[in-house]
PDB file of C-alpha atoms in Angstrom:
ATOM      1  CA  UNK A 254     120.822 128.831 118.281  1.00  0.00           C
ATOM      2  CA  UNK A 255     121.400 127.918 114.725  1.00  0.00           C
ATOM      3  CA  UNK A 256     123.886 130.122 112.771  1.00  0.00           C
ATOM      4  CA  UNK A 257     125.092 129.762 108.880  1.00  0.00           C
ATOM      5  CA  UNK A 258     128.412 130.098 109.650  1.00  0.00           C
ATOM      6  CA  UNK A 259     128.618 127.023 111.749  1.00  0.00           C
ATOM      7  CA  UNK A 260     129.106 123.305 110.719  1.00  0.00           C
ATOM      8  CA  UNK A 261     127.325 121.952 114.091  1.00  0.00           C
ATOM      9  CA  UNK A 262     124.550 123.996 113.400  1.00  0.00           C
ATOM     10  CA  UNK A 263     124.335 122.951 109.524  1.00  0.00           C
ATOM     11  CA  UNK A 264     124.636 119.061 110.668  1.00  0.00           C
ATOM     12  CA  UNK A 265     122.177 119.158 113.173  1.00  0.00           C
ATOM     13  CA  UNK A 266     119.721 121.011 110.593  1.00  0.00           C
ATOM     14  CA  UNK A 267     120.746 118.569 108.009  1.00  0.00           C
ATOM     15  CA  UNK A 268     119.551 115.149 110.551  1.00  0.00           C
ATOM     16  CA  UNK A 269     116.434 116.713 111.525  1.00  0.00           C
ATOM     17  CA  UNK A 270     115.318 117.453 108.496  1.00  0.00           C
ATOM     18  CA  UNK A 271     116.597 113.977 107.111  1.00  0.00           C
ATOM     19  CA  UNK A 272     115.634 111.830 110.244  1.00  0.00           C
ATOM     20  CA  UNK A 273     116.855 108.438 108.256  1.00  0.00           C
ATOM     21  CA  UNK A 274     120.434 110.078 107.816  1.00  0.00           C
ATOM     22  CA  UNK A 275     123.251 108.504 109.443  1.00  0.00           C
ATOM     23  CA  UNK A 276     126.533 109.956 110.037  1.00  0.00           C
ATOM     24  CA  UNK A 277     129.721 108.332 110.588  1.00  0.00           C
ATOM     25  CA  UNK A 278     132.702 110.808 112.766  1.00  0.00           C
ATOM     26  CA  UNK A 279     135.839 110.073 113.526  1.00  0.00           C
ATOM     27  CA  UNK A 280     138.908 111.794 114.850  1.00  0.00           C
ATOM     28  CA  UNK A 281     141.729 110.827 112.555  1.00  0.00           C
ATOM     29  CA  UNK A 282     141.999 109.789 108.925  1.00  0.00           C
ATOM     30  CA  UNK A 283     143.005 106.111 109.657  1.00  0.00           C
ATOM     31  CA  UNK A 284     139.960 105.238 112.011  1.00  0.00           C
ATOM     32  CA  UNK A 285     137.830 106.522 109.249  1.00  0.00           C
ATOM     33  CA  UNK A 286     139.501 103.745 107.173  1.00  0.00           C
ATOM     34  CA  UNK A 287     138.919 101.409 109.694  1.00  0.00           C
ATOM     35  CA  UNK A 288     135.432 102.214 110.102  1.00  0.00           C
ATOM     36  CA  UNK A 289     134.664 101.817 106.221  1.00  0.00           C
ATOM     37  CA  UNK A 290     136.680  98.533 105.925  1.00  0.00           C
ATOM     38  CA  UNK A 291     134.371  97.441 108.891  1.00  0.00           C
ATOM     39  CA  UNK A 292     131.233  98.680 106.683  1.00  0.00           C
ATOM     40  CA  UNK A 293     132.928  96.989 103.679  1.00  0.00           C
ATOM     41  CA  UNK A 294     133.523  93.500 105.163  1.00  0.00           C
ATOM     42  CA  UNK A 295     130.258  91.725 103.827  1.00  0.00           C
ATOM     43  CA  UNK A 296     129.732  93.455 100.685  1.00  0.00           C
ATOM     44  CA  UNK A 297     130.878  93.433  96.927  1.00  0.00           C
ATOM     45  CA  UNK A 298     133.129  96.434  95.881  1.00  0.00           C
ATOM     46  CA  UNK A 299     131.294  98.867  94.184  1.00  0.00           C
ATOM     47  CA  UNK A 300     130.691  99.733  90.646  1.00  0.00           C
ATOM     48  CA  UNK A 301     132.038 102.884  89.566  1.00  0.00           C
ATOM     49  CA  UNK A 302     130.924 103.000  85.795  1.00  0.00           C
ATOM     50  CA  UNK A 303     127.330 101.719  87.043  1.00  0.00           C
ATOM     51  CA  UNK A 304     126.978 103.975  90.054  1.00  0.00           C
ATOM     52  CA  UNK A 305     127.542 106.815  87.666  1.00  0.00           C
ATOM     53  CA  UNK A 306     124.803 105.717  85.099  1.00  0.00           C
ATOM     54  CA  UNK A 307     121.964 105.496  88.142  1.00  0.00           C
ATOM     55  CA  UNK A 308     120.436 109.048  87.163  1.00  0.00           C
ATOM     56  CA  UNK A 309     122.548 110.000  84.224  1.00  0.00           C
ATOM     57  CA  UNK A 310     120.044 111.275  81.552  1.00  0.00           C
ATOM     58  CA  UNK A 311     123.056 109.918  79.047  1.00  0.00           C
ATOM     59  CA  UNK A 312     121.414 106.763  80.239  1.00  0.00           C
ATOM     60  CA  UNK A 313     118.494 107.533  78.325  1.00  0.00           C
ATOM     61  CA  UNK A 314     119.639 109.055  75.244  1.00  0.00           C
ATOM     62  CA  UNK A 315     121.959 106.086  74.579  1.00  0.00           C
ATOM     63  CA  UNK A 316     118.900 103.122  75.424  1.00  0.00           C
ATOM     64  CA  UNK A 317     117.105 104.819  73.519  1.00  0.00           C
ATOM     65  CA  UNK A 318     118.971 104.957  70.187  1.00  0.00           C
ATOM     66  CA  UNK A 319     119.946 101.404  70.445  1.00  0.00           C
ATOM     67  CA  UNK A 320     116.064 100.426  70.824  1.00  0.00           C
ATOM     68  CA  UNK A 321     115.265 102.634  67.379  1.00  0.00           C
ATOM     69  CA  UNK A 322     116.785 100.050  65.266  1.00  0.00           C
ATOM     70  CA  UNK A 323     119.799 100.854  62.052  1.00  0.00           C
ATOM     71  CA  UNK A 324     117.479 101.405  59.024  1.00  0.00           C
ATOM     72  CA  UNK A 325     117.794 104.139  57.195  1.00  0.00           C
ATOM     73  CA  UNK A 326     113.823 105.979  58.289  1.00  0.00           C
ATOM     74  CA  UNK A 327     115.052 105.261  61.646  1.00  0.00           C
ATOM     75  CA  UNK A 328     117.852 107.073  62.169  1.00  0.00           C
ATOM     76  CA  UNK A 329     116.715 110.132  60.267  1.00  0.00           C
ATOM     77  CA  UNK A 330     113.832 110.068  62.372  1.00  0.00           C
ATOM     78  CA  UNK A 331     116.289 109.889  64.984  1.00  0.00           C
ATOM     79  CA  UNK A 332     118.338 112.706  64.110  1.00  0.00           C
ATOM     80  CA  UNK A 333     114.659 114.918  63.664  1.00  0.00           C
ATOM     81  CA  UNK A 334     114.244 114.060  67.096  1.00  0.00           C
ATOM     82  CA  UNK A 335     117.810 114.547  69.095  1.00  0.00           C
ATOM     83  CA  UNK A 336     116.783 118.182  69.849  1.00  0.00           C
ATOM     84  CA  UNK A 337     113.500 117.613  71.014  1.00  0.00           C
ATOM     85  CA  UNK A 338     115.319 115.135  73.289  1.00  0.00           C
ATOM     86  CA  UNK A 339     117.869 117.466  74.000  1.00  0.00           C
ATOM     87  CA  UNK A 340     115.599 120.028  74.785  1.00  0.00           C
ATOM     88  CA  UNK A 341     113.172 117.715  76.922  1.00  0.00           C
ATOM     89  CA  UNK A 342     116.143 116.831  79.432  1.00  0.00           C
ATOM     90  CA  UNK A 343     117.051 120.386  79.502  1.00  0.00           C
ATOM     91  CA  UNK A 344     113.192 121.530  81.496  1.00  0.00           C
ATOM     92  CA  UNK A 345     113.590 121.530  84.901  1.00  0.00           C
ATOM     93  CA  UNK A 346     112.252 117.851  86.926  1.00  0.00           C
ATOM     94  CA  UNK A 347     112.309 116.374  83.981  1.00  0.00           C
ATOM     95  CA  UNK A 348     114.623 113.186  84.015  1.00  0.00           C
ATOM     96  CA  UNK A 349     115.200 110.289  81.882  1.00  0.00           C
ATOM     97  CA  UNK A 350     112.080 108.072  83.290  1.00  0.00           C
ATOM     98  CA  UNK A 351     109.897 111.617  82.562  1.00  0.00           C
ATOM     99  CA  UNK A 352     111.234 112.178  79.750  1.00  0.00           C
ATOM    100  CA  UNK A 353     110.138 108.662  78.485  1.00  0.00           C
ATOM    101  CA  UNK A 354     106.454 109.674  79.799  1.00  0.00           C
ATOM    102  CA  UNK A 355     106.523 112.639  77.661  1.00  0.00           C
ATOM    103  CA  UNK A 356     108.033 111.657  74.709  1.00  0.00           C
ATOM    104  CA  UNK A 357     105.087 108.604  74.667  1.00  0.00           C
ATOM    105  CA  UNK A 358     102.318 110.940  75.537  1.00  0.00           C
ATOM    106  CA  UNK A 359     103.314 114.231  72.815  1.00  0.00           C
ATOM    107  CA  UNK A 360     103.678 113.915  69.514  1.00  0.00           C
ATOM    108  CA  UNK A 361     106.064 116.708  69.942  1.00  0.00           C
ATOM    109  CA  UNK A 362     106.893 119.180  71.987  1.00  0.00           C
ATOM    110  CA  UNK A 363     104.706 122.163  71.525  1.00  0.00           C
ATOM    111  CA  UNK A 364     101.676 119.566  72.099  1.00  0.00           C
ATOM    112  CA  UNK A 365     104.254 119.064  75.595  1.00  0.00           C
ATOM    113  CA  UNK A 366     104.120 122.703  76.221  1.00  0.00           C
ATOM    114  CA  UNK A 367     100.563 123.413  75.627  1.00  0.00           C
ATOM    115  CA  UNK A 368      99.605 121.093  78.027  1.00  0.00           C
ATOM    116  CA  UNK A 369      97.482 121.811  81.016  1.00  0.00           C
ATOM    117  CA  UNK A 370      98.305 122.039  84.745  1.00  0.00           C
ATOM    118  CA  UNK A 371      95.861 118.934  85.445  1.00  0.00           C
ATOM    119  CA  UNK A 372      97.582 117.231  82.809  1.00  0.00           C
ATOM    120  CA  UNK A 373     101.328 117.486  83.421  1.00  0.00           C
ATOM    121  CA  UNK A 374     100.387 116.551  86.999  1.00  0.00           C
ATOM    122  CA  UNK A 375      98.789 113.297  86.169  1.00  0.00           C
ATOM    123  CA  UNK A 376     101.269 112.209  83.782  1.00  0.00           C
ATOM    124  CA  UNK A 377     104.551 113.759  85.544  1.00  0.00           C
ATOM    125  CA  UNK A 378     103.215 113.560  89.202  1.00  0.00           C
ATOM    126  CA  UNK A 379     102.270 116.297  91.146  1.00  0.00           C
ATOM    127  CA  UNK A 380     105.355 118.420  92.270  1.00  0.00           C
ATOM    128  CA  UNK A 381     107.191 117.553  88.893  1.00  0.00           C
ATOM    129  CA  UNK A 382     104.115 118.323  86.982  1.00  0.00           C
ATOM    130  CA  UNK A 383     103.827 122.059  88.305  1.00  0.00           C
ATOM    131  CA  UNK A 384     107.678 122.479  88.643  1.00  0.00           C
ATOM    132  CA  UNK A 385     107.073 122.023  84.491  1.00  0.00           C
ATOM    133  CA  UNK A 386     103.518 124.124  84.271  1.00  0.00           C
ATOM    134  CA  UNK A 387     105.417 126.898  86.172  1.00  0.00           C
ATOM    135  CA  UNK A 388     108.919 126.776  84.061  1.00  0.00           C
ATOM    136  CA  UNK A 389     106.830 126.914  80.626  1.00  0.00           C
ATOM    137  CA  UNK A 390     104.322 129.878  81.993  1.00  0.00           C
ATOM    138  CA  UNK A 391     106.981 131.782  83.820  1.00  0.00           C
ATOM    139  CA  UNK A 392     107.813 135.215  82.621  1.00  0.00           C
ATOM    140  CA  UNK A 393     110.809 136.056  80.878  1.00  0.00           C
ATOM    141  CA  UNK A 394     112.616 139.218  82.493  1.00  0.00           C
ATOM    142  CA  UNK A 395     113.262 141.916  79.879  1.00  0.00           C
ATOM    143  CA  UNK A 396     116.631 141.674  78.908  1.00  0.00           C
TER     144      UNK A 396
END
């Protein structure tokens, strides 16, 4: 019987719906250090600052403006397009690899936003594309 209040029940939903998840229990604080020393042995210590940048959409607006260039055009074209960018990241499935899609496929983004359910699939992929299609054709609630 699975009930919401109960932490067995939420684990064993959470490895059978993740099969490949493994879980690591122990009964006391310092056999949970032991355990993760034992996991530790063979491998490097890990990078913080670079473990935080995997997936960080700060990623992409900072590769990005180093790429540009430090002319003059450039960064005013830059600054033209930092709430495009801005707004881009802000759609829902849309990440910094996406967002580099989009931003070489539109010109801008109401070409982005006009675009059709076929199209957002094939360049986004199929559940990001009409996680997008439905966030731009969604109906706003009267306020």
């Amino acid at each position: 019987d699975i009930r919401s209040d109960s932490i067995s029940s939420k684990l064993c939903l959470l490895v059978m719906h993740f099969p490949q998840l493994r879980l690591l229990w122990s009964r006391e604080p310092h056999e949970t250090l032991r355990l993760f020393k034992a996991l530790k042995q063979n491998h490097e210590e890990v990078n913080v600052s670079k473990a935080v940048e995997v997936g960080s959409n700060d990623e992409f607006v900072g590769s990005s403006l180093e790429t540009l260039g430090t002319n003059d055009e450039v960064l005013e074209e830059n600054e033209r397009n930092d709430t495009a960018r801005d707004m881009l990241l802000r759609i829902p499935g849309i990440n910094a690899n996406n967002a580099r899609k989009v931003m070489a496929a539109c010109d801008n983004m109401a070409e982005f936003v006009e675009m059709t359910r076929e199209d957002l699939k094939e360049l986004l992929g199929p559940i990001t594309g009409q996680k997008v299609f439905t966030f731009f054709r969604k109906q706003l609630a009267s306020l």
